[in-house]
Short mmCIF file of C-alpha atoms and ligand atoms in Angstrom, two decimals:
data_model
loop_
_atom_site.label_atom_id
_atom_site.label_comp_id
_atom_site.label_asym_id
_atom_site.label_seq_id
_atom_site.Cartn_x
_atom_site.Cartn_y
_atom_site.Cartn_z
CA UNK A 1 -26.63 -18.67 11.26
CA UNK A 2 -23.50 -20.53 11.12
CA UNK A 3 -20.78 -19.83 13.96
CA UNK A 4 -17.14 -18.74 12.56
CA UNK A 5 -14.38 -21.78 12.79
CA UNK A 6 -11.30 -20.89 14.70
CA UNK A 7 -11.04 -19.67 18.66
CA UNK A 8 -11.22 -16.33 20.06
CA UNK A 9 -9.94 -17.73 23.16
CA UNK A 10 -9.86 -15.99 26.79
CA UNK A 11 -8.77 -12.74 27.40
CA UNK A 12 -4.76 -12.04 26.26
CA UNK A 13 -3.43 -15.26 27.00
CA UNK A 14 -5.18 -16.40 23.58
CA UNK A 15 -4.24 -13.21 22.13
CA UNK A 16 -2.49 -14.33 18.40
CA UNK A 17 -1.63 -10.71 17.85
CA UNK A 18 2.88 -11.37 17.80
CA UNK A 19 2.20 -14.48 15.54
CA UNK A 20 0.10 -12.86 13.51
CA UNK A 21 3.14 -9.48 13.12
CA UNK A 22 5.65 -12.13 11.76
CA UNK A 23 4.62 -14.05 9.39
CA UNK A 24 0.98 -13.16 7.86
CA UNK A 25 0.65 -14.78 5.68
CA UNK A 26 1.72 -18.04 7.42
CA UNK A 27 -0.66 -17.24 9.71
CA UNK A 28 -3.00 -17.08 7.44
CA UNK A 29 -1.97 -20.13 5.32
CA UNK A 30 -2.52 -22.90 8.24
CA UNK A 31 -5.47 -21.49 9.91
CA UNK A 32 -7.87 -21.95 5.85
CA UNK A 33 -6.05 -25.61 5.55
CA UNK A 34 -7.03 -26.28 9.37
CA UNK A 35 -10.48 -24.41 9.01
CA UNK A 36 -10.81 -25.34 5.21
CA UNK A 37 -12.37 -22.01 4.82
CA UNK A 38 -11.63 -19.40 4.03
CA UNK A 39 -12.49 -16.77 7.08
CA UNK A 40 -11.83 -17.53 10.42
CA UNK A 41 -12.24 -16.70 14.09
CA UNK A 42 -8.31 -15.40 16.04
CA UNK A 43 -8.01 -13.04 18.93
CA UNK A 44 -5.50 -9.64 17.29
CA UNK A 45 -5.14 -7.04 18.74
CA UNK A 46 -6.85 -9.26 22.07
CA UNK A 47 -10.43 -8.04 20.02
CA UNK A 48 -12.09 -11.35 18.78
CA UNK A 49 -11.12 -10.85 14.84
CA UNK A 50 -12.99 -12.88 12.64
CA UNK A 51 -10.42 -13.01 9.89
CA UNK A 52 -11.69 -12.36 5.59
CA UNK A 53 -9.44 -14.12 3.00
CA UNK A 54 -12.07 -15.12 0.75
CA UNK A 55 -13.07 -12.17 -2.62
CA UNK A 56 -16.40 -12.35 -1.55
CA UNK A 57 -16.17 -11.79 2.40
CA UNK A 58 -14.42 -8.75 2.09
CA UNK A 59 -16.87 -7.38 -1.82
CA UNK A 60 -19.00 -8.00 1.90
CA UNK A 61 -16.97 -6.24 4.11
CA UNK A 62 -16.28 -2.87 2.22
CA UNK A 63 -18.89 -2.44 -0.49
CA UNK A 64 -22.67 -4.19 0.89
CA UNK A 65 -22.63 -3.70 4.18
CA UNK A 66 -19.53 -1.30 4.82
CA UNK A 67 -22.50 1.23 6.66
CA UNK A 68 -22.37 -2.23 9.54
CA UNK A 69 -18.19 -2.14 9.75
CA UNK A 70 -16.94 0.85 10.89
CA UNK A 71 -13.56 2.59 9.94
CA UNK A 72 -11.52 4.48 12.48
CA UNK A 73 -13.09 8.61 11.89
CA UNK A 74 -9.81 9.40 9.61
CA UNK A 75 -11.20 12.10 7.31
CA UNK A 76 -12.62 15.16 4.92
CA UNK A 77 -10.51 14.21 1.73
CA UNK A 78 -12.42 12.67 0.04
CA UNK A 79 -14.47 15.65 -0.58
CA UNK A 80 -11.59 17.96 -2.12
CA UNK A 81 -10.82 18.65 -6.00
CA UNK A 82 -7.82 19.03 -7.20
CA UNK A 83 -5.83 19.83 -10.70
CA UNK A 84 -2.40 18.72 -10.24
CA UNK A 85 0.43 18.74 -12.54
CA UNK A 86 3.31 16.39 -12.23
CA UNK A 87 6.70 16.55 -12.92
CA UNK A 88 8.22 13.66 -12.23
CA UNK A 89 11.20 13.35 -10.79
CA UNK A 90 12.20 10.09 -12.30
CA UNK A 91 15.66 8.32 -11.64
CA UNK A 92 18.99 8.11 -14.04
CA UNK A 93 20.77 4.85 -14.78
CA UNK A 94 23.25 5.89 -12.45
CA UNK A 95 20.84 7.29 -9.96
CA UNK A 96 18.89 3.61 -9.67
CA UNK A 97 22.33 1.11 -9.87
CA UNK A 98 24.10 2.68 -7.05
CA UNK A 99 21.70 0.80 -3.85
CA UNK A 100 19.04 -1.31 -4.22
CA UNK A 101 15.82 -0.37 -6.18
CA UNK A 102 13.16 -0.06 -3.65
CA UNK A 103 15.82 2.56 -2.09
CA UNK A 104 16.03 4.25 -5.81
CA UNK A 105 11.90 4.23 -5.68
CA UNK A 106 11.61 4.89 -2.19
CA UNK A 107 13.27 7.95 -2.34
CA UNK A 108 11.11 8.47 -5.91
CA UNK A 109 7.92 8.41 -3.56
CA UNK A 110 9.94 10.79 -1.36
CA UNK A 111 10.34 13.55 -3.95
CA UNK A 112 6.98 13.02 -6.32
CA UNK A 113 5.27 13.48 -2.62
CA UNK A 114 6.60 16.48 -1.34
CA UNK A 115 6.87 18.31 -4.49
CA UNK A 116 3.34 17.49 -5.02
CA UNK A 117 1.94 18.40 -1.71
CA UNK A 118 4.27 20.35 -0.22
CA UNK A 119 5.50 22.49 -3.37
CA UNK A 120 9.95 21.54 -1.64
CA UNK A 121 11.37 20.04 -4.99
CA UNK A 122 15.13 19.00 -4.24
CA UNK A 123 16.49 20.42 -6.93
CA UNK A 124 15.28 24.01 -5.53
CA UNK A 125 15.62 23.70 -1.53
CA UNK A 126 17.79 21.16 -1.45
CA UNK A 127 18.01 21.82 2.91
CA UNK A 128 14.47 21.56 4.11
CA UNK A 129 13.77 18.46 1.41
CA UNK A 130 16.30 16.72 3.23
CA UNK A 131 14.84 17.77 6.11
CA UNK A 132 11.68 16.39 6.03
CA UNK A 133 12.29 13.52 4.97
CA UNK A 134 14.79 12.61 7.41
CA UNK A 135 12.17 14.15 9.92
CA UNK A 136 9.62 11.75 7.97
CA UNK A 137 11.37 8.37 8.56
CA UNK A 138 12.48 9.31 12.13
CA UNK A 139 8.58 9.07 12.55
CA UNK A 140 7.71 6.15 11.03
CA UNK A 141 10.10 4.59 12.59
CA UNK A 142 8.77 5.52 15.35
CA UNK A 143 5.68 5.08 14.55
CA UNK A 144 6.22 1.07 13.67
CA UNK A 145 8.43 0.30 17.02
CA UNK A 146 5.26 0.34 18.75
CA UNK A 147 2.50 -2.62 19.85
CA UNK A 148 -0.16 -1.61 17.51
CA UNK A 149 -2.32 -2.31 20.34
CA UNK A 150 -0.34 -1.59 23.41
CA UNK A 151 -1.17 2.36 25.36
CA UNK A 152 2.61 2.80 23.74
CA UNK A 153 4.58 4.71 27.54
CA UNK A 154 6.21 8.04 27.39
CA UNK A 155 9.84 6.21 28.13
CA UNK A 156 10.16 4.78 24.82
CA UNK A 157 13.13 6.87 23.31
CA UNK A 158 12.51 5.55 20.16
CA UNK A 159 8.18 6.41 20.46
CA UNK A 160 9.42 10.08 21.96
CA UNK A 161 12.07 10.14 18.99
CA UNK A 162 8.59 9.62 16.65
CA UNK A 163 6.49 12.69 18.81
CA UNK A 164 9.86 14.89 18.59
CA UNK A 165 9.41 14.55 14.24
CA UNK A 166 6.15 14.34 14.24
CA UNK A 167 6.30 18.24 16.06
CA UNK A 168 8.29 19.41 13.87
CA UNK A 169 6.34 18.31 10.80
CA UNK A 170 3.75 19.48 11.72
CA UNK A 171 5.24 22.73 12.61
CA UNK A 172 6.57 23.01 9.09
CA UNK A 173 2.88 22.17 7.21
CA UNK A 174 1.71 24.88 9.58
CA UNK A 175 4.32 27.10 7.97
CA UNK A 176 4.24 26.42 4.37
CA UNK A 177 -0.20 25.92 4.74
CA UNK A 178 0.00 29.39 5.86
CA UNK A 179 2.71 31.50 3.70
CA UNK A 180 2.40 29.55 0.55
CA UNK A 181 -0.24 29.80 -1.50
CA UNK A 182 -0.29 27.58 -4.62
CA UNK A 183 -0.22 23.97 -5.52
CA UNK A 184 -1.41 21.63 -3.38
CA UNK A 185 -0.96 23.20 -0.03
CA UNK A 186 -2.32 26.44 -1.13
CA UNK A 187 -5.52 24.74 -1.93
CA UNK A 188 -5.64 22.48 0.28
CA UNK A 189 -5.39 26.32 3.04
CA UNK A 190 -8.44 27.77 1.27
CA UNK A 191 -10.73 25.10 2.08
CA UNK A 192 -13.06 26.55 4.81
CA UNK A 193 -11.72 23.13 7.31
CA UNK A 194 -14.30 22.47 10.30
CA UNK A 195 -10.99 22.15 11.92
CA UNK A 196 -7.06 24.69 11.85
CA UNK A 197 -6.02 20.68 11.94
CA UNK A 198 -7.92 19.50 10.06
CA UNK A 199 -5.39 20.45 7.14
CA UNK A 200 -2.26 20.00 8.60
CA UNK A 201 -2.88 15.79 10.12
CA UNK A 202 -4.02 15.16 5.92
CA UNK A 203 -0.99 16.98 4.43
CA UNK A 204 1.04 14.33 7.34
CA UNK A 205 -0.51 11.60 6.73
CA UNK A 206 0.22 12.24 2.71
CA UNK A 207 3.70 14.02 3.03
CA UNK A 208 4.32 10.75 5.75
CA UNK A 209 7.21 7.57 4.82
CA UNK A 210 4.06 5.08 4.58
CA UNK A 211 2.84 6.27 0.81
CA UNK A 212 6.58 6.35 -0.80
CA UNK A 213 6.91 2.99 0.61
CA UNK A 214 3.49 1.21 -0.96
CA UNK A 215 4.56 2.96 -3.92
CA UNK A 216 8.78 1.62 -3.99
CA UNK A 217 7.00 -1.25 -3.55
CA UNK A 218 4.82 -1.69 -5.90
CA UNK A 219 7.38 -0.17 -8.48
CA UNK A 220 9.57 -2.59 -6.74
CA UNK A 221 7.98 -5.54 -7.45
CA UNK A 222 6.86 -5.17 -10.91
CA UNK A 223 10.17 -4.84 -11.59
CA UNK A 224 11.16 -8.17 -10.93
CA UNK A 225 8.64 -9.53 -11.89
CA UNK A 226 9.83 -8.44 -15.01
CA UNK A 227 13.15 -9.09 -14.67
CA UNK A 228 12.60 -12.24 -13.88
CA UNK A 229 10.01 -12.64 -17.48
CA UNK A 230 10.40 -10.62 -20.22
CA UNK A 231 7.04 -8.90 -21.18
CA UNK A 232 6.20 -8.46 -24.70
CA UNK A 233 6.67 -4.94 -26.43
CA UNK A 234 2.50 -4.84 -25.85
CA UNK A 235 0.68 -1.70 -24.67
CA UNK A 236 -1.57 -3.61 -23.37
CA UNK A 237 -0.02 -5.73 -21.61
CA UNK A 238 2.59 -3.51 -19.30
CA UNK A 239 -1.39 -2.40 -17.61
CA UNK A 240 -1.85 -5.90 -17.56
CA UNK A 241 1.32 -6.75 -15.75
CA UNK A 242 0.55 -3.48 -12.96
CA UNK A 243 -2.47 -5.41 -12.02
CA UNK A 244 -1.14 -8.78 -11.96
CA UNK A 245 2.01 -7.41 -9.65
CA UNK A 246 -1.12 -5.79 -7.32
CA UNK A 247 -2.62 -8.42 -6.87
CA UNK A 248 0.30 -10.74 -6.31
CA UNK A 249 2.35 -7.79 -3.90
CA UNK A 250 -0.34 -5.26 -2.72
CA UNK A 251 2.07 -3.26 -0.81
CA UNK A 252 -0.53 -2.85 2.37
CA UNK A 253 -1.63 -6.45 4.17
CA UNK A 254 -5.11 -5.19 4.15
CA UNK A 255 -7.78 -2.83 6.61
CA UNK A 256 -9.98 -3.49 9.67
CA UNK A 257 -13.41 -3.11 11.08
CA UNK A 258 -15.22 -3.30 13.90
CA UNK A 259 -19.29 -4.61 13.70
CA UNK A 260 -20.98 -2.14 14.74
CA UNK A 261 -24.08 -4.50 15.61
CA UNK A 262 -24.48 -8.21 15.51
CA UNK A 263 -24.19 -9.04 11.56
CA UNK A 264 -23.15 -12.04 9.52
CA UNK A 265 -20.09 -12.40 6.75
CA UNK A 266 -19.93 -15.36 3.84
CA UNK A 267 -23.54 -16.99 6.20
CA UNK A 268 -20.80 -16.66 9.10
CA UNK A 269 -22.42 -14.82 12.40
CA UNK A 270 -20.04 -11.85 13.70
CA UNK A 271 -21.04 -10.54 16.97
CA UNK A 272 -20.86 -6.52 17.46
CA UNK A 273 -17.34 -5.65 18.71
CA UNK A 274 -15.77 -8.45 16.12
CA UNK A 275 -12.57 -6.44 14.22
CA UNK A 276 -12.99 -8.01 11.31
CA UNK A 277 -10.33 -7.79 8.88
CA UNK A 278 -9.23 -8.30 5.23
CA UNK A 279 -5.75 -9.81 3.77
CA UNK A 280 -4.95 -7.98 0.55
CA UNK A 281 -2.40 -11.16 0.10
CA UNK A 282 -4.75 -13.72 0.58
CA UNK A 283 -8.48 -12.56 -0.56
CA UNK A 284 -6.23 -11.93 -4.02
CA UNK A 285 -4.96 -15.54 -3.93
CA UNK A 286 -9.08 -16.52 -3.68
CA UNK A 287 -9.56 -19.81 -6.18
CA UNK A 288 -12.93 -19.23 -6.47
CA UNK A 289 -11.90 -16.27 -8.56
CA UNK A 290 -8.30 -15.99 -9.65
CA UNK A 291 -7.53 -19.27 -11.04
CA UNK A 292 -3.60 -20.59 -10.94
CA UNK A 293 -3.46 -18.11 -7.82
CA UNK A 294 -0.49 -17.35 -6.98
CA UNK A 295 2.02 -17.52 -11.01
CA UNK A 296 2.38 -14.20 -12.87
CA UNK A 297 -0.53 -14.67 -15.55
CA UNK A 298 -0.62 -10.87 -16.62
CA UNK A 299 -2.52 -12.74 -19.12
CA UNK A 300 -5.41 -13.44 -16.67
CA UNK A 301 -6.95 -9.32 -16.91
CA UNK A 302 -7.62 -10.17 -20.61
CA UNK A 303 -9.15 -13.53 -20.27
CA UNK A 304 -10.91 -14.86 -16.67
CA UNK A 305 -10.42 -12.10 -14.84
CA UNK A 306 -10.85 -8.98 -17.37
CA UNK A 307 -13.52 -6.15 -15.18
CA UNK A 308 -12.42 -8.17 -12.53
CA UNK A 309 -10.11 -5.16 -10.93
CA UNK A 310 -13.32 -4.46 -8.53
CA UNK A 311 -11.88 -8.04 -6.96
CA UNK A 312 -8.20 -6.46 -5.98
CA UNK A 313 -8.35 -4.47 -2.75
CA UNK A 314 -4.96 -3.38 -2.15
CA UNK A 315 -6.46 0.31 -2.55
CA UNK A 316 -9.63 -1.31 -0.31
CA UNK A 317 -13.06 -1.30 -1.75
CA UNK A 318 -16.42 -0.41 -1.28
CA UNK A 319 -16.42 3.34 -0.11
CA UNK A 320 -13.63 3.61 2.23
CA UNK A 321 -11.84 3.01 -0.87
CA UNK A 322 -8.38 5.41 -0.92
CA UNK A 323 -8.93 8.17 -2.64
CA UNK A 324 -4.96 8.17 -3.27
CA UNK A 325 -5.99 5.59 -6.09
CA UNK A 326 -6.48 7.13 -9.17
CA UNK A 327 -2.73 9.43 -8.69
CA UNK A 328 -1.19 5.89 -7.31
CA UNK A 329 -2.32 4.50 -10.81
CA UNK A 330 -1.46 7.75 -12.88
CA UNK A 331 1.74 7.22 -11.02
CA UNK A 332 2.41 4.16 -11.68
CA UNK A 333 2.16 4.16 -15.55
CA UNK A 334 3.81 6.87 -16.07
CA UNK A 335 7.42 5.45 -14.07
CA UNK A 336 6.80 1.61 -15.39
CA UNK A 337 6.34 3.77 -18.71
CA UNK A 338 9.77 5.65 -18.42
CA UNK A 339 11.75 2.52 -16.51
CA UNK A 340 10.36 -0.44 -20.62
CA UNK A 341 10.76 2.99 -23.15
CA UNK A 342 14.24 3.73 -21.28
CA UNK A 343 16.13 0.46 -19.65
CA UNK A 344 17.11 -3.21 -19.66
CA UNK A 345 17.74 -4.58 -16.15
CA UNK A 346 17.99 -7.76 -14.71
CA UNK A 347 18.58 -9.00 -11.53
CA UNK A 348 22.56 -7.93 -10.76
CA UNK A 349 23.20 -11.09 -8.86
CA UNK A 350 21.78 -12.82 -11.14
CA UNK A 351 20.13 -15.17 -8.89
CA UNK A 352 18.96 -13.56 -5.54
CA UNK A 353 16.60 -14.80 -2.62
CA UNK A 354 13.40 -12.28 -3.44
CA UNK A 355 11.25 -14.09 -0.35
CA UNK A 356 8.93 -11.36 0.40
CA UNK A 357 8.26 -9.84 4.20
CA UNK A 358 4.84 -8.54 4.07
CA UNK A 359 4.52 -5.70 7.16
CA UNK A 360 4.90 -2.76 7.49
CA UNK A 361 4.99 -2.26 3.49
CA UNK A 362 5.79 -6.15 1.16
CA UNK A 363 9.02 -6.29 -0.11
CA UNK A 364 11.48 -8.65 -1.13
CA UNK A 365 13.39 -8.34 2.78
CA UNK A 366 16.87 -8.41 1.19
CA UNK A 367 16.25 -5.08 -0.17
CA UNK A 368 17.31 -6.27 -3.80
CA UNK A 369 19.61 -5.10 -6.90
CA UNK A 370 18.80 -4.82 -10.60
CA UNK A 371 21.68 -3.58 -13.41
CA UNK A 372 19.74 -0.58 -15.19
CA UNK A 373 20.94 0.04 -18.82
CA UNK A 374 20.51 2.80 -21.19
CA UNK A 375 17.55 0.91 -24.44
CA UNK A 376 18.31 2.37 -27.23
CA UNK A 377 16.36 4.39 -28.66
CA UNK A 378 15.32 2.68 -32.37
CA UNK A 379 13.55 0.58 -30.30
CA UNK A 380 9.61 0.68 -30.48
CA UNK A 381 8.11 2.44 -27.56
CA UNK A 382 6.19 1.54 -24.72
CA UNK A 383 3.12 3.61 -24.07
CA UNK A 384 -0.05 2.42 -22.17
CA UNK A 385 -3.41 4.25 -22.72
CA UNK A 386 -6.18 4.38 -19.62
CA UNK A 387 -4.95 2.46 -16.92
C1 HEM B 1 0.56 2.20 -3.39
C2 HEM B 1 0.09 3.59 -1.80
C3 HEM B 1 -1.11 3.15 -1.68
C4 HEM B 1 -1.74 2.61 -1.32
C5 HEM B 1 -1.58 1.06 -1.59
C6 HEM B 1 -2.44 2.34 -0.93
C7 HEM B 1 -3.84 1.44 0.37
C8 HEM B 1 -5.10 2.33 0.96
C9 HEM B 1 -5.73 1.82 0.82
C10 HEM B 1 -5.47 -0.23 0.71
C11 HEM B 1 -6.52 2.67 1.59
C12 HEM B 1 -7.96 1.43 2.68
C13 HEM B 1 -8.00 1.23 4.34
C14 HEM B 1 -8.63 0.92 4.87
O1 HEM B 1 -9.34 -0.29 3.87
O2 HEM B 1 -8.80 0.71 6.09
C15 HEM B 1 -6.07 3.31 2.16
C16 HEM B 1 -6.78 4.21 2.53
C17 HEM B 1 -6.93 6.38 2.00
N1 HEM B 1 -5.86 6.49 0.83
FE1 HEM B 1 -4.86 5.75 0.29
N2 HEM B 1 -3.19 4.26 -0.43
C18 HEM B 1 -2.09 4.26 -1.19
C19 HEM B 1 -2.13 6.20 -1.65
C20 HEM B 1 -2.03 6.64 -1.06
C21 HEM B 1 -2.09 8.56 -1.57
C22 HEM B 1 -1.51 9.26 -2.84
C23 HEM B 1 -3.47 9.29 -0.46
C24 HEM B 1 -2.94 10.77 -0.32
C25 HEM B 1 -3.77 11.30 -1.75
C26 HEM B 1 -3.99 8.25 -0.04
C27 HEM B 1 -4.83 8.31 0.89
C28 HEM B 1 -5.61 7.80 1.64
C29 HEM B 1 -6.33 7.73 2.33
C30 HEM B 1 -6.90 9.76 3.28
C31 HEM B 1 -7.64 6.95 3.33
C32 HEM B 1 -8.27 6.56 3.97
C33 HEM B 1 -9.91 6.50 3.02
C34 HEM B 1 -11.46 6.43 3.70
O3 HEM B 1 -10.84 6.24 4.76
O4 HEM B 1 -12.37 6.44 3.98
N3 HEM B 1 -3.92 6.94 -0.58
N4 HEM B 1 -4.98 3.03 1.69
#
C-alpha cells in the first residue's frame, strides 16, 4: 500500500479550501504536475481529502468501492417511477437574441423544471411562476454566499434571505402537494413516504436554481462548441457532440465522499474519515483514456472511445449517480435538435472571451452573446435517435 502524495497540513492553517474554490482547475493541474500523480492529498473543508483526477480512481470510488465511501444521506427518489409527457417551452429567436445565451437557456430550464415538477406554467400562471423563480434565485444566492463547511451565523443577511425564501418555497410546495392531483407533484403527493417533509424536500431540490443552471451550462457549451466549429449534418454526430460537451464542460466540478473505513484507491492508502473528492473536469481529461484530452473531438466517441460513456462522471457514476440523468438527456436531445432544425447561430461579436469559471456551476465567466437566425426549412433536418 503506497502513501498518498501531497500532504494534509495542520488543522485550519493547512486548509486549501479557498485556493480550491478560487480556481479548482488550476488547483488540480498544479498538483497533478507537482506530484506526477492523478491522485493526491490536500486539506479541504478542514479535512484531509484525497483528490481523484483519473478515470480508474473515479470508477473505484463510485462503482467498485462505493460501499466503503459514503455520501451524505439524500433521497428516496431512486424508487419513484413516473411517466412524463413533456411540452418543451422552446424559446423564440427574439427571446434567444435579446440576452446572453446562458441567461436564455437558464430561463428555459426554469420553465422546464417548474412545469414538469410543480405544474406551474409561465403562460398560465405568470405571477406564481415569477414568484417561485425569484424565490429560487434568492434561495440559491443565499446558499452560495455561505462557506460550505462552516456553520453559518444567523446574522449573515444573504443566508437569512435564503432561509426566508426556502420557507416560502416550502409553503408553496406543500400547498401543491396537498391540492394538486395532476402530474409529477400529484404522484409524489400520493406516495407513502416515511415522513411528511421528504416529498417537499425533494421537490425543493428538483426546482432549485441548480438544475436550470446545469442545463444552461450544457446548452451554452453546446452552442459555443458548434459556433466555433460547424457540425456535419449527420444524426449520430449530434450524439457524439453532446457526449463531448459533457466531457469537456461538466456542469458540476465533482462530488465528495467520506471514507467509512481504512481502504485503498488506485493502490494508495485512504484512512477512515478522510474525505475523497472526484474532479470531473480532470477525470474527463485523463490522457490514459482520452487522447488529446483538451481537444473537442466528437469523433472520438465513434473511434477509440466508442462505448466509453461509463468513463464520464458529469452525472456521477455507479449506484449513487444522478437520478435525473435520463430526463436531462431527453431534454438536451430535444432542445439541441430543435435548435439545429430551426436556427443557425454565431458568436456576436465574433471574438469574445470564452474562458470558463467552474464554480458553483460551470459556464463562460463573461456571459457570451450569440445571434440566432431562423433556418430555411427546406434544408435537411437533424435527428438524433437513442441518445
Ligand atoms: C444537467 C443536469 C444535471 C446534472 C449535471 C446533474 C449532476 C448530478 C451529479 C454529478 C450527481 C452525483 C453527485 C455525487 O456523486 O455526489 C447527481 C445526483 C443527483 N441528482 Fe442530478 N444532475 C442533473 C439533473 C438532475 C435532475 C433533473 C434531477 C431530478 C429529477 C436530479 C436529481 C439528482 C438526485 C436526487 C441526486 C442524488 C442521487 C443519490 O445520491 O443517490 N438531477 N446529479
